[in-house]
mmCIF file of C-alpha atoms in Angstrom:
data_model
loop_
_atom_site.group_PDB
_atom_site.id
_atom_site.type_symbol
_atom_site.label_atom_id
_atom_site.label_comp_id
_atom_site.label_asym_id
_atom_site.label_seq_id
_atom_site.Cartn_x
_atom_site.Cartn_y
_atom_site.Cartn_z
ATOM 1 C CA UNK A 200 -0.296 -1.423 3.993
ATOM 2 C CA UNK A 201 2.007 -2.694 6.875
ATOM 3 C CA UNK A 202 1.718 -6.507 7.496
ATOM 4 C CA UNK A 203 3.702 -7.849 10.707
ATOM 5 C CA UNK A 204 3.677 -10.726 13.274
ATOM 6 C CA UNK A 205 4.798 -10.540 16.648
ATOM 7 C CA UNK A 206 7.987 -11.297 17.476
ATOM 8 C CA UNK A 207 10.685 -10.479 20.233
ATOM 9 C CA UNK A 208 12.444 -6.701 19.452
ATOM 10 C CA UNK A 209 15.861 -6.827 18.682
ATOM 11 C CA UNK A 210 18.396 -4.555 20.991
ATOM 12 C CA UNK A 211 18.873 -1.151 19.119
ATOM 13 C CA UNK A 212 22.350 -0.911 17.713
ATOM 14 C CA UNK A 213 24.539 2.353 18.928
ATOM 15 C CA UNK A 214 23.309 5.864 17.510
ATOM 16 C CA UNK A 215 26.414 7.841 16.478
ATOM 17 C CA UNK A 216 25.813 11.757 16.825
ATOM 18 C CA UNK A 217 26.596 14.316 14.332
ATOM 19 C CA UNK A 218 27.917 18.063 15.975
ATOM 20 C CA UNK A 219 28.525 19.943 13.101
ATOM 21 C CA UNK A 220 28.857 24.230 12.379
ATOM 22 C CA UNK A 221 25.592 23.825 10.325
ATOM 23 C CA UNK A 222 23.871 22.120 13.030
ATOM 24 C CA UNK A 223 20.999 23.803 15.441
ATOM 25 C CA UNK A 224 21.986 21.767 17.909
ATOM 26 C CA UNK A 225 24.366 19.144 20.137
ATOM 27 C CA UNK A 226 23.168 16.154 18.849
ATOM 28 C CA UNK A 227 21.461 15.101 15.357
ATOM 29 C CA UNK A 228 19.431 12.495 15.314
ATOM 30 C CA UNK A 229 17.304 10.740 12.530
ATOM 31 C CA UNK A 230 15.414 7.221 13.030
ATOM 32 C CA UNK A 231 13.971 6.082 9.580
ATOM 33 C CA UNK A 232 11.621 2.874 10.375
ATOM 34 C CA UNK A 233 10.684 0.873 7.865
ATOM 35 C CA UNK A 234 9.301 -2.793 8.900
ATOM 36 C CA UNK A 235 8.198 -3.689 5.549
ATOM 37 C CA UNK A 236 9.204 -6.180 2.753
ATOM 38 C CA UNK A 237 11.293 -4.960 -0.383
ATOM 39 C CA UNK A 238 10.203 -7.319 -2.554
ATOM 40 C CA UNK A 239 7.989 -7.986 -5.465
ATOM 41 C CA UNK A 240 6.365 -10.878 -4.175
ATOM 42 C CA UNK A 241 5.884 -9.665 -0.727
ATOM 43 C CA UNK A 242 3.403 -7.174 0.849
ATOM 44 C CA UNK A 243 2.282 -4.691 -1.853
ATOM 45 C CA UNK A 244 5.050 -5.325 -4.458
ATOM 46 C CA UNK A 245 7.276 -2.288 -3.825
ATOM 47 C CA UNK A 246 11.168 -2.744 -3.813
ATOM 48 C CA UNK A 247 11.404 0.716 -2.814
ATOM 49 C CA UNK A 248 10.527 3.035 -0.026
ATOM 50 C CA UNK A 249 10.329 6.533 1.108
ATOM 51 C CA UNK A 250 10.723 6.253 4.842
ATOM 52 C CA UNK A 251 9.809 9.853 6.978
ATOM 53 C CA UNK A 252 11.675 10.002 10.513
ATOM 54 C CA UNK A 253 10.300 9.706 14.081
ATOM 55 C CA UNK A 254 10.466 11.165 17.340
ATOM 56 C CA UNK A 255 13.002 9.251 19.389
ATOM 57 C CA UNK A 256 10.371 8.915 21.986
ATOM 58 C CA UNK A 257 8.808 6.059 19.681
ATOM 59 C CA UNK A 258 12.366 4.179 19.367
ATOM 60 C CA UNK A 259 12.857 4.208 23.238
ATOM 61 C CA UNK A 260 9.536 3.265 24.013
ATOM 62 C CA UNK A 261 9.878 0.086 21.566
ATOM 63 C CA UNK A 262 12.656 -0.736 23.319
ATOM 64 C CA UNK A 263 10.972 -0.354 27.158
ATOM 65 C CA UNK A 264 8.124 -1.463 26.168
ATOM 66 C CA UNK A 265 8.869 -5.143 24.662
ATOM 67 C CA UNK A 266 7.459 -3.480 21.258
ATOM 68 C CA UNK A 267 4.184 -2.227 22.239
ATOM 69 C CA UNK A 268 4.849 1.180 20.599
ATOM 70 C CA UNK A 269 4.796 -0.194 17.201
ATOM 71 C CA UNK A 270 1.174 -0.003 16.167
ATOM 72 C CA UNK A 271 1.519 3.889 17.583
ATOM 73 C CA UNK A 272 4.495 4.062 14.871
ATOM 74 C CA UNK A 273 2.753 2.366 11.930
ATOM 75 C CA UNK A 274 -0.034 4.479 11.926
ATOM 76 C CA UNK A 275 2.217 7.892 12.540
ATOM 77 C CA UNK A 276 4.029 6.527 9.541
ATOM 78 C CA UNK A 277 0.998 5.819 7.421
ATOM 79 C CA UNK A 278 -0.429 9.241 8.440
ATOM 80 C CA UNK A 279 2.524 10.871 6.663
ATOM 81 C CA UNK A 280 2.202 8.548 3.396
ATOM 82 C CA UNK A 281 0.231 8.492 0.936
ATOM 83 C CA UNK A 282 -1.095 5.234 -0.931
ATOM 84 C CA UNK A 283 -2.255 5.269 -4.293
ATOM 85 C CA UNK A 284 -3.751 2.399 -6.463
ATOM 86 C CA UNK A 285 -2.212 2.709 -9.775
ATOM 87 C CA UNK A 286 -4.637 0.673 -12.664
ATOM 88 C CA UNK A 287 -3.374 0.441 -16.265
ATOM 89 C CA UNK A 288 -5.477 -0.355 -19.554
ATOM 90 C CA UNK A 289 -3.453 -1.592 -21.761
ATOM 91 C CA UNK A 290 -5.511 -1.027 -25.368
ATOM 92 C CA UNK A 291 -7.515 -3.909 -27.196
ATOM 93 C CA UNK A 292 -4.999 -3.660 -30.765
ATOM 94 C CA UNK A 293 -3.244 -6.113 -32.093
ATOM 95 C CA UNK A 294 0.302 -6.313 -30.523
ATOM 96 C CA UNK A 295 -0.595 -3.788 -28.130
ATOM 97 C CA UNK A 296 1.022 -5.704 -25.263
ATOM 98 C CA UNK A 297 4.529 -5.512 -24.100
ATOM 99 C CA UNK A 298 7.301 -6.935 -22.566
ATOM 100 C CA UNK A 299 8.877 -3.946 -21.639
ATOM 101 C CA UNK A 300 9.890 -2.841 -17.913
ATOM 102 C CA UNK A 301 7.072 -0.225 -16.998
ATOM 103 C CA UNK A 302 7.723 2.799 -14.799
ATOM 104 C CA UNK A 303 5.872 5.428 -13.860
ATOM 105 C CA UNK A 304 6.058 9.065 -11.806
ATOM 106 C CA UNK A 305 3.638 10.686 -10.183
ATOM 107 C CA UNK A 306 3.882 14.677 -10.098
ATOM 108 C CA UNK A 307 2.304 16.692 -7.468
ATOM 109 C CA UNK A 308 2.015 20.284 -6.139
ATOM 110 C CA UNK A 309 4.730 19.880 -3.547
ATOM 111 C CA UNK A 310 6.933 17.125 -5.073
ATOM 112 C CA UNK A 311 7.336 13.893 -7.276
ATOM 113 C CA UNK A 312 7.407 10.431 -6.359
ATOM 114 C CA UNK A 313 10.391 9.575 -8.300
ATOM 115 C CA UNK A 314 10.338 6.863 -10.951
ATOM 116 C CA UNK A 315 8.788 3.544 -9.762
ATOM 117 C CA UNK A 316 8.900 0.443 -11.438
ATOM 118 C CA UNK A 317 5.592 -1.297 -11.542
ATOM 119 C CA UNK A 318 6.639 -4.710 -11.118
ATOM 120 C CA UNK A 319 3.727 -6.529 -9.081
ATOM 121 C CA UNK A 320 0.275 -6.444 -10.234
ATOM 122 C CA UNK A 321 -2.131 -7.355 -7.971
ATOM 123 C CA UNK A 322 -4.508 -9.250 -11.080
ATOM 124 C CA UNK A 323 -2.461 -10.664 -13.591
ATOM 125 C CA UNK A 324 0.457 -12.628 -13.230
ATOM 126 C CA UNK A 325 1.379 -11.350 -17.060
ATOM 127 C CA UNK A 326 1.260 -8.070 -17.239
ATOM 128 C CA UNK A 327 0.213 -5.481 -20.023
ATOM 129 C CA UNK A 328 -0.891 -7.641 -22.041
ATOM 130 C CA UNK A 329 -3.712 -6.832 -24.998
ATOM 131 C CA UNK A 330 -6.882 -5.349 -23.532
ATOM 132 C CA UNK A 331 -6.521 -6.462 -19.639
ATOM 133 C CA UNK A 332 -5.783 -3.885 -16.410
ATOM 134 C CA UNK A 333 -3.727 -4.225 -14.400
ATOM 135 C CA UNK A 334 -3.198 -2.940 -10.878
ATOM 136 C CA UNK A 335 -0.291 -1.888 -8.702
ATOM 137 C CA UNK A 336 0.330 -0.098 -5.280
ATOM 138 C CA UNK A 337 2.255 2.780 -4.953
ATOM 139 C CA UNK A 338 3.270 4.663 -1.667
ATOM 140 C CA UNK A 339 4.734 8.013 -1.180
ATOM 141 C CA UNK A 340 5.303 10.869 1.361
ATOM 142 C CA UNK A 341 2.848 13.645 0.689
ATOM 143 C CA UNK A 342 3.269 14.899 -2.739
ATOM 144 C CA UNK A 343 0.859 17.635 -2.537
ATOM 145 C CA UNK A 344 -2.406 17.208 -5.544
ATOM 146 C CA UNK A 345 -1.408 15.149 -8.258
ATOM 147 C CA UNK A 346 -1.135 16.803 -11.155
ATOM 148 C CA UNK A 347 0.344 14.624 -13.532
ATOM 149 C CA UNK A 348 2.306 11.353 -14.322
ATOM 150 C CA UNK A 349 4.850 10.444 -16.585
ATOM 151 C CA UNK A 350 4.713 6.621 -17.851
ATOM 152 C CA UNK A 351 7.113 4.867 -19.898
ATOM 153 C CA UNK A 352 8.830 1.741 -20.343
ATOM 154 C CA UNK A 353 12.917 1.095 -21.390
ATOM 155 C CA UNK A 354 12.156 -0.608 -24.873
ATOM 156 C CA UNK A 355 14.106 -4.153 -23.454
ATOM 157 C CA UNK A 356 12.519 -7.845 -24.260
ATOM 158 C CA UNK A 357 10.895 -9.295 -26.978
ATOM 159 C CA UNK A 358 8.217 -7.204 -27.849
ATOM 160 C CA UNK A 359 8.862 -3.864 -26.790
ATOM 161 C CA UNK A 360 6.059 -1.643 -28.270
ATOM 162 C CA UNK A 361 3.078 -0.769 -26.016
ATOM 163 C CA UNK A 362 -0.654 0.965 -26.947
ATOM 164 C CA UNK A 363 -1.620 2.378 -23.470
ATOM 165 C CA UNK A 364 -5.376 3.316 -23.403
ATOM 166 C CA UNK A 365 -5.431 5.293 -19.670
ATOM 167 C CA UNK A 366 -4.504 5.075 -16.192
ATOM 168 C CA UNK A 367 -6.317 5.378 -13.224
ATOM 169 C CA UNK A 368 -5.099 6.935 -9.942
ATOM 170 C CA UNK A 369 -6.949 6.659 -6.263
ATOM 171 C CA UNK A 370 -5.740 8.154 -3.821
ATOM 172 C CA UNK A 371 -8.176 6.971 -0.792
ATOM 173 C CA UNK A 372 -6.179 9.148 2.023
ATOM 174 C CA UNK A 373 -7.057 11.910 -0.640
ATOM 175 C CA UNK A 374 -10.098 11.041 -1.091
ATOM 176 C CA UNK A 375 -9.443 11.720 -4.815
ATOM 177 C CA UNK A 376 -9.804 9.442 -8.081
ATOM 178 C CA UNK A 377 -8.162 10.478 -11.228
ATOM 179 C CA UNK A 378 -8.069 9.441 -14.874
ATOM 180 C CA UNK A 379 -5.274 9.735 -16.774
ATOM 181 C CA UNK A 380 -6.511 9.538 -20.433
ATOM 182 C CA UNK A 381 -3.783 8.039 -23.038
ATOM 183 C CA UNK A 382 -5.022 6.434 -26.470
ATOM 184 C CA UNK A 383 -0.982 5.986 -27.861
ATOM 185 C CA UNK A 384 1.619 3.996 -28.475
ATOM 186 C CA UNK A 385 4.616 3.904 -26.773
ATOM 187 C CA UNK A 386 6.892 1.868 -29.513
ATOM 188 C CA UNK A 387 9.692 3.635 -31.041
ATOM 189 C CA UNK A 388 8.237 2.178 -34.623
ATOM 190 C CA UNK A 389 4.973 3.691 -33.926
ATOM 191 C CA UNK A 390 3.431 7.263 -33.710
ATOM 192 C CA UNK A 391 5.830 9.493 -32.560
ATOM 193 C CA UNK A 392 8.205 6.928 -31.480
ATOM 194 C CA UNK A 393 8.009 7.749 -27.830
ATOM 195 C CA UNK A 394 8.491 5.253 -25.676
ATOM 196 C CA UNK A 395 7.632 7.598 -22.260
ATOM 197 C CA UNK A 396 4.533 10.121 -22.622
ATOM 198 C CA UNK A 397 3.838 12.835 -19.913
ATOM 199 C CA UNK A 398 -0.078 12.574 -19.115
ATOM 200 C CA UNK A 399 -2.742 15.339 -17.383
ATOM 201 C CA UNK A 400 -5.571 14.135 -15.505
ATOM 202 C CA UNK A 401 -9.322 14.430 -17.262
ATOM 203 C CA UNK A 402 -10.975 16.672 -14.986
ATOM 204 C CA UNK A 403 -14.723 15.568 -15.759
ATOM 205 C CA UNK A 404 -13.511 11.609 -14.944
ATOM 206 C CA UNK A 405 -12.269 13.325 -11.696
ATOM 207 C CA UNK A 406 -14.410 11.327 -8.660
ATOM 208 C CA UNK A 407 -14.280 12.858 -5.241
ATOM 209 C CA UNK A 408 -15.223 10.709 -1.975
ATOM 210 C CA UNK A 409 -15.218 11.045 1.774
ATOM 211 C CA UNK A 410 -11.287 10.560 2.309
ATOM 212 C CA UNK A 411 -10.055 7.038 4.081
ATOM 213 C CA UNK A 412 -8.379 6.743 7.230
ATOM 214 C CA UNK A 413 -5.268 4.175 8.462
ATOM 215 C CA UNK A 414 -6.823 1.636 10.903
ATOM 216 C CA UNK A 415 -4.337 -0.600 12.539
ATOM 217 C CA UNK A 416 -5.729 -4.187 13.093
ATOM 218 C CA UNK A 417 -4.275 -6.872 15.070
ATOM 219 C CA UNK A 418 -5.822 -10.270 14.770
ATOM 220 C CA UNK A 419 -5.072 -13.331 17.187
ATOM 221 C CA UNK A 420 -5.957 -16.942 16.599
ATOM 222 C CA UNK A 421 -6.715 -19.107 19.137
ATOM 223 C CA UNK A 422 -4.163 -21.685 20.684
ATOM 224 C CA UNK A 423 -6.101 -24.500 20.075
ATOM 225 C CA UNK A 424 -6.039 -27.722 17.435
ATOM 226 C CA UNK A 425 -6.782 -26.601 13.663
ATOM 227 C CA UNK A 426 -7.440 -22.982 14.883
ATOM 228 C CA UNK A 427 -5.881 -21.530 12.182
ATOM 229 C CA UNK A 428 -7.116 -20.849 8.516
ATOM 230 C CA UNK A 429 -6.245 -20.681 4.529
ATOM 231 C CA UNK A 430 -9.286 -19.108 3.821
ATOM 232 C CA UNK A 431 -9.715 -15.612 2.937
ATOM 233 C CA UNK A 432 -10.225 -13.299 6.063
ATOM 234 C CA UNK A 433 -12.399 -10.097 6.007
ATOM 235 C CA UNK A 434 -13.246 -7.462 8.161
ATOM 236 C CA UNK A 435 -16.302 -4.600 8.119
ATOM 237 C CA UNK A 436 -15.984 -1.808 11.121
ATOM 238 C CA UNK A 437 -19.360 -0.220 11.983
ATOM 239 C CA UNK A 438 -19.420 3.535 13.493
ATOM 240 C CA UNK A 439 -22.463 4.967 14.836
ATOM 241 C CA UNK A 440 -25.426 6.595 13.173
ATOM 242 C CA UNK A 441 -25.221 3.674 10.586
ATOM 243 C CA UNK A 442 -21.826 4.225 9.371
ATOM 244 C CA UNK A 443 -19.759 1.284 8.103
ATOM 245 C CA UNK A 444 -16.700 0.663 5.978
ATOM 246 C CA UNK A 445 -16.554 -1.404 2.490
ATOM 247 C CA UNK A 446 -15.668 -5.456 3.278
ATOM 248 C CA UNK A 447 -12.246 -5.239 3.311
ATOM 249 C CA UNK A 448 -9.694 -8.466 2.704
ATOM 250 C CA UNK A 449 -7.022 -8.510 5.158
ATOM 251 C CA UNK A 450 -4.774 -10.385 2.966
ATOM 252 C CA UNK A 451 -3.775 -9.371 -0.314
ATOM 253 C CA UNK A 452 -3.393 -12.572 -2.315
ATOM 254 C CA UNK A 453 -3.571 -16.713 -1.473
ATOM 255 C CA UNK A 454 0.372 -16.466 -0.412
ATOM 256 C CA UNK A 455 -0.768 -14.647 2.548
ATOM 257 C CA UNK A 456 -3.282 -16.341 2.956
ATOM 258 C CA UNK A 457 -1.423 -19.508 3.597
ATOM 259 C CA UNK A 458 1.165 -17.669 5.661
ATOM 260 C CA UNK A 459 -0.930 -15.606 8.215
ATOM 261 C CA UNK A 460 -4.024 -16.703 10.690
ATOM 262 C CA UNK A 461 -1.733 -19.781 11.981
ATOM 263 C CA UNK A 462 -2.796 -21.374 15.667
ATOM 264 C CA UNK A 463 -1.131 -19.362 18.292
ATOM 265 C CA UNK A 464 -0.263 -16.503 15.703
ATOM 266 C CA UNK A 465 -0.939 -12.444 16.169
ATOM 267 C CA UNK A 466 -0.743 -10.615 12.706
ATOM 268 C CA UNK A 467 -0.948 -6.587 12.378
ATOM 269 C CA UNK A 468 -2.180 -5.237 9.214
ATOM 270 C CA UNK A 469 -2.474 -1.518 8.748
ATOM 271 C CA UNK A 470 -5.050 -0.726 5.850
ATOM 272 C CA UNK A 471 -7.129 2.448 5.160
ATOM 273 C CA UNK A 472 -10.788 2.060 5.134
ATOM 274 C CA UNK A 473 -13.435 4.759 5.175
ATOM 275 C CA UNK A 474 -13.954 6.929 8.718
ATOM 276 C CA UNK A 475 -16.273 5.345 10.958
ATOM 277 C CA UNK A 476 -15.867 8.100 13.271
ATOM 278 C CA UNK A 477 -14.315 8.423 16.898
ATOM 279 C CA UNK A 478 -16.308 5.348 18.168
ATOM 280 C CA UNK A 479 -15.968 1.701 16.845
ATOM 281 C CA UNK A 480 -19.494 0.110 17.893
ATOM 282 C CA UNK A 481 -19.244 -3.201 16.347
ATOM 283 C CA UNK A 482 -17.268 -5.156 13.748
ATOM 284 C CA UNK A 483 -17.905 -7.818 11.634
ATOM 285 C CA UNK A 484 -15.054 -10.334 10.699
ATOM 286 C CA UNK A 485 -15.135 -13.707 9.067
ATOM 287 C CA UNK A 486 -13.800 -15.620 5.775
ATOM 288 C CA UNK A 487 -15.249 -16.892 2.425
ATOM 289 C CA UNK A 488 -14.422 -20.179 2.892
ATOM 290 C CA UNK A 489 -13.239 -22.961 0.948
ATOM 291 C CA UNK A 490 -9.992 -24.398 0.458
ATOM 292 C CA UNK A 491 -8.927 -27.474 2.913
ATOM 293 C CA UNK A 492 -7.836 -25.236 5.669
ATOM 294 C CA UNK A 493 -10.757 -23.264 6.326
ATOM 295 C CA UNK A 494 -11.987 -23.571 9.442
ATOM 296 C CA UNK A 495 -10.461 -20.634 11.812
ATOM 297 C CA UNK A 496 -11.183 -20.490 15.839
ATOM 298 C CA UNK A 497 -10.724 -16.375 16.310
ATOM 299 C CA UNK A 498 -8.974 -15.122 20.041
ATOM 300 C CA UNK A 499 -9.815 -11.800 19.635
ATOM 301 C CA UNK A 500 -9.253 -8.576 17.531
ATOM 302 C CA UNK A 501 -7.495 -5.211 18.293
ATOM 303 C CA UNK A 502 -8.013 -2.091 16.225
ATOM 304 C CA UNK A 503 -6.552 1.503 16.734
ATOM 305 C CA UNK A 504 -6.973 4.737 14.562
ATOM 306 C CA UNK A 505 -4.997 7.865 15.109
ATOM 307 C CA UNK A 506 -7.872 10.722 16.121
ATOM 308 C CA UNK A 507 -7.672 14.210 15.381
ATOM 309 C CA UNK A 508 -4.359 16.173 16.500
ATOM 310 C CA UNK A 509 -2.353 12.349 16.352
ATOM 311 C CA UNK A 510 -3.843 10.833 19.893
#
């Protein structure tokens, strides 16, 4: 999910070219991107990225083009990702909770996603604790079907030892929903004494959906006094023949809340919602209210998808 706000592009710095005996070619060059927070508190959490390179058309277009190109490039980099939503049951037993760092790896046909911390859930401010899930964000370049994970945690804190009941992997690009069925401890003083396990997907708890697409959405509030809002802003796109996606929030906690939909402001988020088709009839966009701040006098609204063959 790619959150920005407009601002003025900065001048490219110098390229420096590679000629080399193993190289096809004159000139080498790789532009990696990444216009995203690395930060636990920030965006979805992640303090690391996998970043895929561009055509340099996209880089010298952004630069002509007083950044116009860049909700082309958000969506050509969210069509080569993959996001998953990572949930985690931590089991109802008594000290089944930990302090522990958590990691987990996600294995796939083609390749792994390398060990990620899961640092930021979205529901709990204390995580793994007895009998609550929690849920994290993780986003790789295509690893192929998933076809296992490996969880674990590096035994450091106060209480260490952790019963993990499953995990629960959607992948909505995919179209794919897998569970990842656990029942043990992780706790060197318990079981086995593993502290990392290596997990395979239940195939009957396998659920299968129409796969989601990347929209890119810019919204703009209106220059006027108090046009801007705390409140909780949400968005449904309708497609013909009926078709419509889920209500979707465009922020992903309160922080964001407070920081986006100012007076005068234009905010970009690029989220994946279910495919309305070619043709955007109608949308529906509002807030849930409350809070002091939550009154909101909408501009206008912007949305692009990438079609078939990347138009």
């Amino acid at each position: 999910r790619l959150l920005t706000s407009r601002r003025a592009p900065r001048e490219q710095p110098p390229v420096k070219s590679c000629v080399s005996a193993g190289c096809c070619c004159h000139s080498c060059r790789y532009y990696f991107p990444c216009q995203r927070w690395l930060a636990v508190e920030e965006d979805d959490g992640q303090i690391v990225r996998e970043l895929v390179p561009v055509d340099e058309a996209f880089v010298k277009k952004d630069s002509e083009n007083d950044g116009q190109s860049l909700a082309t490039l958000g969506l050509e980099q969210k069509a080569k990702s993959t996001t998953y939503t990572v949930k985690v049951k931590t089991g109802d037993k008594k000290n089944a909770g930990t302090d522990a760092n958590i990691f987990i790896t996600l294995y796939g046909s083609k390749d792994d996603t390398g060990i990620v911390s899961l640092k930021a859930s979205k529901i709990n401010k204390n995580k793994f604790e007895r009998g609550k899930v929690d849920e994290f964000t993780v986003e790789s370049v295509d690893i192929g079907d998933l076809k296992k994970i490996k969880i674990g945690h590096d035994n450091k804190g106060n209480s260490t030892g952790w019963f993990l009941e499953w995990v629960e992997i959607d992948a909505p690009s995919l179209g794919r929903c897998l569970k990842f069925p656990c029942g043990r401890w992780l706790d060197k003083s318990e079981d086995d004494g593993a502290i990392e396990r290596i997990i395979f997907p239940a195939e009957l708890q396998t659920t299968e959906y129409i796969p989601f697409v990347p929209y890119e959405i810019t919204v703009y509030t209106s220059d006027i006094f108090g046009a801007g809002t705390d409140a909780d802003v949400f968005i449904v796109l309708y497609g013909s023949d009926g078709i419509c996606t889920q209500q979707k929030s465009l922020c992903l906690n309160k922080r964001e809340q407070r920081m986006y939909f100012e007076r005068n402001s234009v905010n970009q988020f690029i989220v994946e919602l279910e495919d309305v088709g070619d043709i955007i009839e109608k949308i529906r966009i509002g807030h849930k209210g409350g809070g002091l701040n939550s009154g909101w006098h909408l501009d206008r609204v912007a949305i692009r998808r990438l079609l078939p063959k990347g138009k």
